[in-house]
PDB file of C-alpha atoms and ligand atoms in Angstrom:
ATOM      1  CA  MET A  16      96.226 -36.866 -77.144  1.00 95.00           C
ATOM      2  CA  LYS A  17      92.552 -36.812 -76.254  1.00 98.00           C
ATOM      3  CA  LEU A  18      91.802 -39.914 -75.064  1.00 98.00           C
ATOM      4  CA  TYR A  19      87.585 -41.385 -75.226  1.00 98.00           C
ATOM      5  CA  VAL A  20      87.218 -43.757 -72.554  1.00 98.00           C
ATOM      6  CA  ASN A  21      85.711 -45.300 -69.357  1.00 96.00           C
ATOM      7  CA  PRO A  22      87.534 -46.516 -66.866  1.00 91.00           C
ATOM      8  CA  MET A  23      85.652 -49.849 -66.026  1.00 94.00           C
ATOM      9  CA  SER A  24      86.077 -50.880 -69.799  1.00 96.00           C
ATOM     10  CA  PRO A  25      89.389 -53.018 -70.164  1.00 97.00           C
ATOM     11  CA  ASN A  26      89.773 -51.594 -74.230  1.00 98.00           C
ATOM     12  CA  SER A  27      90.595 -48.447 -72.012  1.00 98.00           C
ATOM     13  CA  ARG A  28      92.551 -49.180 -69.560  1.00 98.00           C
ATOM     14  CA  LYS A  29      94.473 -50.913 -72.183  1.00 98.00           C
ATOM     15  CA  ALA A  30      95.348 -47.067 -73.944  1.00 98.00           C
ATOM     16  CA  LEU A  31      95.186 -45.189 -70.027  1.00 98.00           C
ATOM     17  CA  LEU A  32      98.204 -48.320 -69.011  1.00 98.00           C
ATOM     18  CA  ALA A  33     100.236 -47.481 -72.119  1.00 98.00           C
ATOM     19  CA  ALA A  34      99.779 -43.740 -72.136  1.00 98.00           C
ATOM     20  CA  HIS A  35     100.691 -43.630 -67.662  1.00 98.00           C
ATOM     21  CA  ASP A  36     103.522 -45.825 -68.878  1.00 98.00           C
ATOM     22  CA  LEU A  37     105.332 -44.289 -71.522  1.00 98.00           C
ATOM     23  CA  GLY A  38     104.431 -41.021 -69.808  1.00 97.00           C
ATOM     24  CA  ILE A  39     101.906 -39.586 -72.303  1.00 97.00           C
ATOM     25  CA  PRO A  40      99.876 -36.843 -70.427  1.00 97.00           C
ATOM     26  CA  VAL A  41      96.698 -37.293 -72.361  1.00 96.00           C
ATOM     27  CA  GLU A  42      93.236 -35.773 -71.409  1.00 97.00           C
ATOM     28  CA  ALA A  43      90.810 -38.484 -70.683  1.00 96.00           C
ATOM     29  CA  GLN A  44      86.969 -38.133 -71.403  1.00 97.00           C
ATOM     30  CA  VAL A  45      85.094 -40.311 -69.969  1.00 97.00           C
ATOM     31  CA  VAL A  46      82.051 -41.196 -71.853  1.00 97.00           C
ATOM     32  CA  ASP A  47      79.349 -43.064 -70.171  1.00 95.00           C
ATOM     33  CA  LEU A  48      78.534 -46.489 -72.170  1.00 93.00           C
ATOM     34  CA  VAL A  49      75.109 -47.144 -70.223  1.00 89.00           C
ATOM     35  CA  LYS A  50      74.017 -43.070 -70.975  1.00 94.00           C
ATOM     36  CA  GLY A  51      74.392 -44.226 -74.646  1.00 95.00           C
ATOM     37  CA  GLU A  52      77.271 -41.148 -74.696  1.00 97.00           C
ATOM     38  CA  THR A  53      79.263 -43.447 -77.641  1.00 97.00           C
ATOM     39  CA  LYS A  54      76.167 -43.886 -79.556  1.00 97.00           C
ATOM     40  CA  THR A  55      75.452 -39.827 -80.100  1.00 98.00           C
ATOM     41  CA  PRO A  56      75.984 -38.722 -83.212  1.00 98.00           C
ATOM     42  CA  ALA A  57      79.351 -36.593 -82.503  1.00 97.00           C
ATOM     43  CA  TYR A  58      80.851 -39.664 -81.385  1.00 98.00           C
ATOM     44  CA  LEU A  59      79.487 -41.906 -83.623  1.00 98.00           C
ATOM     45  CA  LYS A  60      81.338 -39.171 -86.853  1.00 98.00           C
ATOM     46  CA  MET A  61      84.666 -40.034 -84.550  1.00 98.00           C
ATOM     47  CA  ASN A  62      84.264 -43.982 -83.593  1.00 98.00           C
ATOM     48  CA  PRO A  63      81.466 -45.662 -86.090  1.00 98.00           C
ATOM     49  CA  ASN A  64      81.576 -48.450 -83.541  1.00 98.00           C
ATOM     50  CA  GLY A  65      80.046 -46.399 -81.290  1.00 98.00           C
ATOM     51  CA  MET A  66      83.012 -47.955 -78.796  1.00 98.00           C
ATOM     52  CA  VAL A  67      85.179 -46.740 -76.477  1.00 98.00           C
ATOM     53  CA  PRO A  68      88.615 -46.009 -76.469  1.00 98.00           C
ATOM     54  CA  THR A  69      89.070 -43.335 -79.193  1.00 98.00           C
ATOM     55  CA  LEU A  70      92.203 -41.565 -79.401  1.00 98.00           C
ATOM     56  CA  ASP A  71      92.038 -37.896 -80.811  1.00 98.00           C
ATOM     57  CA  ASP A  72      95.667 -36.679 -81.475  1.00 98.00           C
ATOM     58  CA  ASP A  73      95.164 -33.283 -82.305  1.00 97.00           C
ATOM     59  CA  GLY A  74      92.640 -34.004 -85.435  1.00 97.00           C
ATOM     60  CA  PHE A  75      94.405 -37.477 -86.118  1.00 98.00           C
ATOM     61  CA  VAL A  76      91.251 -39.818 -84.864  1.00 98.00           C
ATOM     62  CA  LEU A  77      92.485 -43.633 -84.370  1.00 98.00           C
ATOM     63  CA  TRP A  78      90.009 -46.525 -82.796  1.00 98.00           C
ATOM     64  CA  GLU A  79      90.638 -49.758 -81.340  1.00 98.00           C
ATOM     65  CA  SER A  80      92.207 -50.183 -78.794  1.00 98.00           C
ATOM     66  CA  ASN A  81      95.687 -52.374 -79.456  1.00 98.00           C
ATOM     67  CA  ALA A  82      96.466 -49.766 -82.705  1.00 98.00           C
ATOM     68  CA  ILE A  83      95.922 -46.675 -80.139  1.00 98.00           C
ATOM     69  CA  MET A  84      98.612 -48.456 -78.248  1.00 98.00           C
ATOM     70  CA  GLN A  85     101.143 -48.776 -80.841  1.00 98.00           C
ATOM     71  CA  TYR A  86     100.647 -45.033 -81.843  1.00 98.00           C
ATOM     72  CA  MET A  87     101.130 -44.299 -78.441  1.00 98.00           C
ATOM     73  CA  ALA A  88     104.297 -46.219 -78.820  1.00 98.00           C
ATOM     74  CA  SER A  89     105.327 -45.189 -81.765  1.00 97.00           C
ATOM     75  CA  THR A  90     105.793 -41.542 -80.309  1.00 97.00           C
ATOM     76  CA  LYS A  91     108.495 -42.694 -78.057  1.00 96.00           C
ATOM     77  CA  PRO A  92     110.783 -44.189 -79.948  1.00 93.00           C
ATOM     78  CA  GLY A  93     113.311 -46.460 -78.781  1.00 93.00           C
ATOM     79  CA  ASN A  94     111.003 -47.297 -75.439  1.00 96.00           C
ATOM     80  CA  ALA A  95     110.674 -50.825 -74.117  1.00 96.00           C
ATOM     81  CA  LEU A  96     106.657 -51.560 -74.542  1.00 98.00           C
ATOM     82  CA  LEU A  97     106.957 -51.823 -78.410  1.00 98.00           C
ATOM     83  CA  PRO A  98     110.385 -53.042 -79.012  1.00 97.00           C
ATOM     84  CA  ASP A  99     112.242 -51.830 -82.266  1.00 95.00           C
ATOM     85  CA  GLU A 100     114.238 -55.344 -82.623  1.00 96.00           C
ATOM     86  CA  PRO A 101     112.231 -56.465 -85.786  1.00 97.00           C
ATOM     87  CA  LYS A 102     111.302 -60.007 -84.002  1.00 98.00           C
ATOM     88  CA  ALA A 103     110.525 -58.309 -80.731  1.00 98.00           C
ATOM     89  CA  ARG A 104     108.011 -56.545 -82.245  1.00 97.00           C
ATOM     90  CA  ALA A 105     105.786 -59.021 -84.009  1.00 98.00           C
ATOM     91  CA  ASP A 106     105.838 -61.188 -81.039  1.00 98.00           C
ATOM     92  CA  VAL A 107     104.247 -57.959 -79.747  1.00 98.00           C
ATOM     93  CA  LEU A 108     102.120 -57.897 -82.520  1.00 98.00           C
ATOM     94  CA  ARG A 109     101.737 -61.594 -82.677  1.00 98.00           C
ATOM     95  CA  TRP A 110      99.895 -61.697 -78.331  1.00 98.00           C
ATOM     96  CA  GLN A 111      98.058 -58.249 -79.376  1.00 98.00           C
ATOM     97  CA  SER A 112      96.163 -60.401 -82.222  1.00 98.00           C
ATOM     98  CA  TRP A 113      95.969 -63.305 -80.481  1.00 98.00           C
ATOM     99  CA  GLU A 114      94.521 -61.356 -77.334  1.00 98.00           C
ATOM    100  CA  LEU A 115      91.579 -59.483 -79.633  1.00 97.00           C
ATOM    101  CA  ALA A 116      90.883 -62.800 -81.611  1.00 97.00           C
ATOM    102  CA  HIS A 117      90.434 -65.210 -79.058  1.00 97.00           C
ATOM    103  CA  TRP A 118      91.680 -64.495 -74.851  1.00 97.00           C
ATOM    104  CA  ASP A 119      88.898 -60.945 -74.734  1.00 97.00           C
ATOM    105  CA  PRO A 120      86.076 -63.330 -76.391  1.00 95.00           C
ATOM    106  CA  ALA A 121      86.918 -66.190 -74.074  1.00 94.00           C
ATOM    107  CA  CYS A 122      87.298 -63.456 -71.304  1.00 97.00           C
ATOM    108  CA  GLY A 123      84.526 -61.926 -72.140  1.00 96.00           C
ATOM    109  CA  THR A 124      81.345 -64.464 -71.955  1.00 96.00           C
ATOM    110  CA  LEU A 125      82.427 -64.737 -68.441  1.00 97.00           C
ATOM    111  CA  ILE A 126      82.661 -61.159 -67.880  1.00 97.00           C
ATOM    112  CA  TRP A 127      79.074 -60.818 -69.312  1.00 96.00           C
ATOM    113  CA  GLU A 128      77.224 -63.942 -67.880  1.00 96.00           C
ATOM    114  CA  ASN A 129      78.802 -64.335 -64.537  1.00 96.00           C
ATOM    115  CA  MET A 130      78.940 -60.212 -64.172  1.00 94.00           C
ATOM    116  CA  LEU A 131      77.424 -57.924 -66.136  1.00 92.00           C
ATOM    117  CA  LYS A 132      74.366 -59.334 -66.475  1.00 92.00           C
ATOM    118  CA  GLN A 133      73.205 -59.132 -63.238  1.00 87.00           C
ATOM    119  CA  ALA A 134      74.560 -55.308 -63.286  1.00 83.00           C
ATOM    120  CA  PHE A 135      72.671 -54.629 -66.622  1.00 84.00           C
ATOM    121  CA  GLY A 136      69.378 -56.721 -65.446  1.00 88.00           C
ATOM    122  CA  ALA A 137      69.259 -59.251 -68.123  1.00 91.00           C
ATOM    123  CA  GLY A 138      68.560 -61.292 -65.612  1.00 92.00           C
ATOM    124  CA  ALA A 139      71.097 -64.520 -64.267  1.00 93.00           C
ATOM    125  CA  ALA A 140      73.621 -66.412 -65.500  1.00 94.00           C
ATOM    126  CA  ASP A 141      73.140 -68.938 -68.272  1.00 96.00           C
ATOM    127  CA  PRO A 142      74.880 -72.404 -67.072  1.00 97.00           C
ATOM    128  CA  VAL A 143      75.015 -73.421 -70.870  1.00 97.00           C
ATOM    129  CA  ALA A 144      76.603 -69.629 -71.681  1.00 96.00           C
ATOM    130  CA  VAL A 145      79.234 -70.041 -68.652  1.00 97.00           C
ATOM    131  CA  LYS A 146      79.563 -73.986 -69.484  1.00 97.00           C
ATOM    132  CA  ALA A 147      80.946 -72.321 -73.389  1.00 96.00           C
ATOM    133  CA  GLY A 148      82.770 -69.554 -71.944  1.00 96.00           C
ATOM    134  CA  GLU A 149      84.888 -71.743 -69.283  1.00 98.00           C
ATOM    135  CA  GLU A 150      85.716 -74.029 -71.832  1.00 98.00           C
ATOM    136  CA  LYS A 151      86.731 -71.676 -74.286  1.00 97.00           C
ATOM    137  CA  PHE A 152      88.820 -70.153 -71.716  1.00 98.00           C
ATOM    138  CA  HIS A 153      90.455 -73.165 -70.756  1.00 98.00           C
ATOM    139  CA  ARG A 154      90.711 -73.228 -74.407  1.00 98.00           C
ATOM    140  CA  PHE A 155      93.058 -70.333 -74.556  1.00 98.00           C
ATOM    141  CA  ALA A 156      94.308 -70.362 -71.166  1.00 98.00           C
ATOM    142  CA  ARG A 157      96.375 -73.105 -71.377  1.00 98.00           C
ATOM    143  CA  ILE A 158      97.990 -71.356 -74.150  1.00 98.00           C
ATOM    144  CA  LEU A 159      98.535 -68.483 -72.256  1.00 98.00           C
ATOM    145  CA  ASP A 160      99.778 -70.115 -69.350  1.00 98.00           C
ATOM    146  CA  ALA A 161     102.354 -72.268 -71.762  1.00 98.00           C
ATOM    147  CA  ARG A 162     103.704 -69.292 -72.961  1.00 98.00           C
ATOM    148  CA  LEU A 163     104.747 -67.981 -69.313  1.00 98.00           C
ATOM    149  CA  ALA A 164     106.242 -70.734 -67.746  1.00 98.00           C
ATOM    150  CA  GLY A 165     109.263 -69.944 -66.691  1.00 97.00           C
ATOM    151  CA  ARG A 166     109.472 -66.322 -68.388  1.00 98.00           C
ATOM    152  CA  GLU A 167     108.229 -62.871 -66.835  1.00 98.00           C
ATOM    153  CA  TRP A 168     107.095 -61.174 -69.023  1.00 98.00           C
ATOM    154  CA  VAL A 169     104.939 -62.372 -72.479  1.00 98.00           C
ATOM    155  CA  VAL A 170     107.597 -60.932 -74.325  1.00 98.00           C
ATOM    156  CA  GLY A 171     111.325 -60.803 -74.204  1.00 96.00           C
ATOM    157  CA  ALA A 172     112.704 -59.816 -70.401  1.00 96.00           C
ATOM    158  CA  ALA A 173     111.162 -56.739 -69.238  1.00 97.00           C
ATOM    159  CA  PRO A 174     107.186 -56.013 -69.947  1.00 98.00           C
ATOM    160  CA  THR A 175     105.503 -54.756 -73.410  1.00 98.00           C
ATOM    161  CA  LEU A 176     102.164 -53.748 -74.668  1.00 98.00           C
ATOM    162  CA  ALA A 177     101.384 -57.366 -75.046  1.00 98.00           C
ATOM    163  CA  ASP A 178     101.237 -57.888 -70.996  1.00 98.00           C
ATOM    164  CA  TYR A 179      98.796 -54.631 -70.773  1.00 98.00           C
ATOM    165  CA  SER A 180      96.932 -56.372 -73.090  1.00 98.00           C
ATOM    166  CA  LEU A 181      96.735 -59.382 -72.267  1.00 98.00           C
ATOM    167  CA  ALA A 182      96.005 -58.495 -68.154  1.00 98.00           C
ATOM    168  CA  SER A 183      93.539 -55.931 -68.999  1.00 98.00           C
ATOM    169  CA  TYR A 184      90.428 -58.662 -69.490  1.00 97.00           C
ATOM    170  CA  LEU A 185      91.882 -60.018 -66.394  1.00 98.00           C
ATOM    171  CA  MET A 186      90.704 -57.012 -64.207  1.00 97.00           C
ATOM    172  CA  TYR A 187      87.750 -58.837 -63.882  1.00 96.00           C
ATOM    173  CA  ALA A 188      89.090 -62.666 -62.992  1.00 97.00           C
ATOM    174  CA  GLN A 189      87.084 -62.564 -59.137  1.00 96.00           C
ATOM    175  CA  PRO A 190      84.170 -60.958 -60.007  1.00 94.00           C
ATOM    176  CA  ALA A 191      83.390 -62.744 -63.508  1.00 97.00           C
ATOM    177  CA  LYS A 192      84.892 -66.133 -61.817  1.00 97.00           C
ATOM    178  CA  MET A 193      87.765 -66.914 -64.884  1.00 98.00           C
ATOM    179  CA  PRO A 194      88.545 -70.512 -63.574  1.00 98.00           C
ATOM    180  CA  LEU A 195      92.263 -69.396 -63.126  1.00 98.00           C
ATOM    181  CA  ASP A 196      93.453 -71.714 -60.534  1.00 97.00           C
ATOM    182  CA  SER A 197      95.300 -74.234 -62.246  1.00 96.00           C
ATOM    183  CA  TYR A 198      97.501 -71.494 -64.480  1.00 98.00           C
ATOM    184  CA  SER A 199     100.263 -70.644 -61.856  1.00 98.00           C
ATOM    185  CA  ASN A 200     102.155 -68.880 -64.397  1.00 98.00           C
ATOM    186  CA  ILE A 201      98.947 -66.573 -65.439  1.00 98.00           C
ATOM    187  CA  LYS A 202      98.955 -65.964 -61.670  1.00 98.00           C
ATOM    188  CA  ARG A 203     102.545 -65.181 -61.388  1.00 98.00           C
ATOM    189  CA  TRP A 204     102.880 -62.825 -64.541  1.00 98.00           C
ATOM    190  CA  LEU A 205      99.558 -61.317 -63.429  1.00 98.00           C
ATOM    191  CA  GLY A 206     100.772 -60.452 -60.026  1.00 98.00           C
ATOM    192  CA  ASN A 207     104.246 -58.953 -62.138  1.00 98.00           C
ATOM    193  CA  VAL A 208     101.040 -56.701 -64.038  1.00 98.00           C
ATOM    194  CA  GLU A 209      99.301 -55.277 -61.065  1.00 98.00           C
ATOM    195  CA  LYS A 210     102.604 -54.293 -59.474  1.00 98.00           C
ATOM    196  CA  ARG A 211     103.109 -51.989 -61.942  1.00 98.00           C
ATOM    197  CA  GLU A 212     102.694 -48.316 -61.552  1.00 98.00           C
ATOM    198  CA  ALA A 213     100.225 -47.915 -64.749  1.00 98.00           C
ATOM    199  CA  TRP A 214      98.425 -50.949 -63.406  1.00 98.00           C
ATOM    200  CA  LYS A 215      97.914 -49.211 -60.104  1.00 97.00           C
ATOM    201  CA  ALA A 216      96.932 -45.806 -61.487  1.00 96.00           C
ATOM    202  CA  THR A 217      94.540 -47.443 -64.400  1.00 97.00           C
ATOM    203  CA  GLN A 218      92.653 -49.078 -61.699  1.00 95.00           C
ATOM    204  CA  PRO A 219      88.821 -47.917 -61.398  1.00 91.00           C
ATOM    205  CA  ARG A 220      86.350 -47.795 -58.377  1.00 81.00           C
ATOM    206  CA  MET A 221      84.642 -50.994 -58.464  1.00 71.00           C
ATOM    207  CA  PRO A 222      80.840 -50.705 -57.728  1.00 64.00           C
ATOM    208  CA  ALA A 223      79.565 -52.669 -54.888  1.00 60.00           C
TER     209      ALA A 223
HETATM  210  N1  LIG B  27      88.197 -54.043 -80.670  1.00 76.16           N
HETATM  211  C1  LIG B  27      87.721 -52.965 -79.607  1.00 76.16           C
HETATM  212  C2  LIG B  27      86.522 -52.758 -78.624  1.00 76.16           C
HETATM  213  C3  LIG B  27      86.112 -51.999 -77.990  1.00 76.16           C
HETATM  214  C4  LIG B  27      85.021 -52.315 -76.989  1.00 76.16           C
HETATM  215  O1  LIG B  27      84.753 -53.503 -77.230  1.00 76.16           O
HETATM  216  N2  LIG B  27      84.928 -51.918 -75.999  1.00 76.16           N
HETATM  217  C5  LIG B  27      83.433 -51.936 -75.357  1.00 76.16           C
HETATM  218  C6  LIG B  27      84.316 -51.672 -74.043  1.00 76.16           C
HETATM  219  S1  LIG B  27      85.210 -52.347 -72.987  1.00 76.16           S
HETATM  220  C7  LIG B  27      82.480 -51.061 -75.902  1.00 76.16           C
HETATM  221  O2  LIG B  27      82.645 -49.606 -75.833  1.00 76.16           O
HETATM  222  N3  LIG B  27      81.258 -51.021 -75.709  1.00 76.16           N
HETATM  223  C8  LIG B  27      80.350 -50.794 -76.213  1.00 76.16           C
HETATM  224  C9  LIG B  27      79.416 -51.219 -76.791  1.00 76.16           C
HETATM  225  O3  LIG B  27      79.598 -52.699 -77.281  1.00 76.16           O
HETATM  226  O4  LIG B  27      78.179 -50.595 -77.531  1.00 76.16           O
HETATM  227  C10 LIG B  27      89.317 -52.256 -78.802  1.00 76.16           C
HETATM  228  O5  LIG B  27      90.059 -53.155 -78.966  1.00 76.16           O
HETATM  229  O6  LIG B  27      89.125 -50.966 -79.068  1.00 76.16           O
END
């Protein structure tokens, strides 16, 4: 399988986490977003969104990080990351859907305002946007924190794709100043994810 990724991208990391945990050898092709490598005609032919990640499995091209994760897991029947039991599987899909619909945008505003904006020379953080981002973050962090009360993992008793999807944006919790202080369950759970070999193996080297 060939995986077009950028190691700094949380969505790319989701696909890499799944591949690593499942023991699927992937040929990672690094795509430079700043140089516009996701906007070339050849890349857009594969992924018209001009985004990473994109998977190419012997001509089968797939984009959307969570779909890629599920596809990878389904090539390894019986694995714990995507349980076979219908209710557990639906629960994984529920949290991966919530992650894309609510959690990513909540984290994303703070990543842009507090971290990327300056790095891309787009000016200082806008206090109004930061405040709105923090409110959005709190709205959804409360839900995830409540879910994790008394639980080690988001679904069932073992890590699943849902944990990796939900944790990926938190790789930037610190530089993006995500207000995690009052969410003790999220912090404990994130500590569990960070201990996984797959998390360590996919940790990018952060620029200063
Ligand atoms: N929903 C997509 C989002 C992918 C996405 O936003 N990728 C970012 C990097 S994390 C990207 O490639 N951005 C480039 C752009 O927006 O032009 C997924 O989950 O794969």
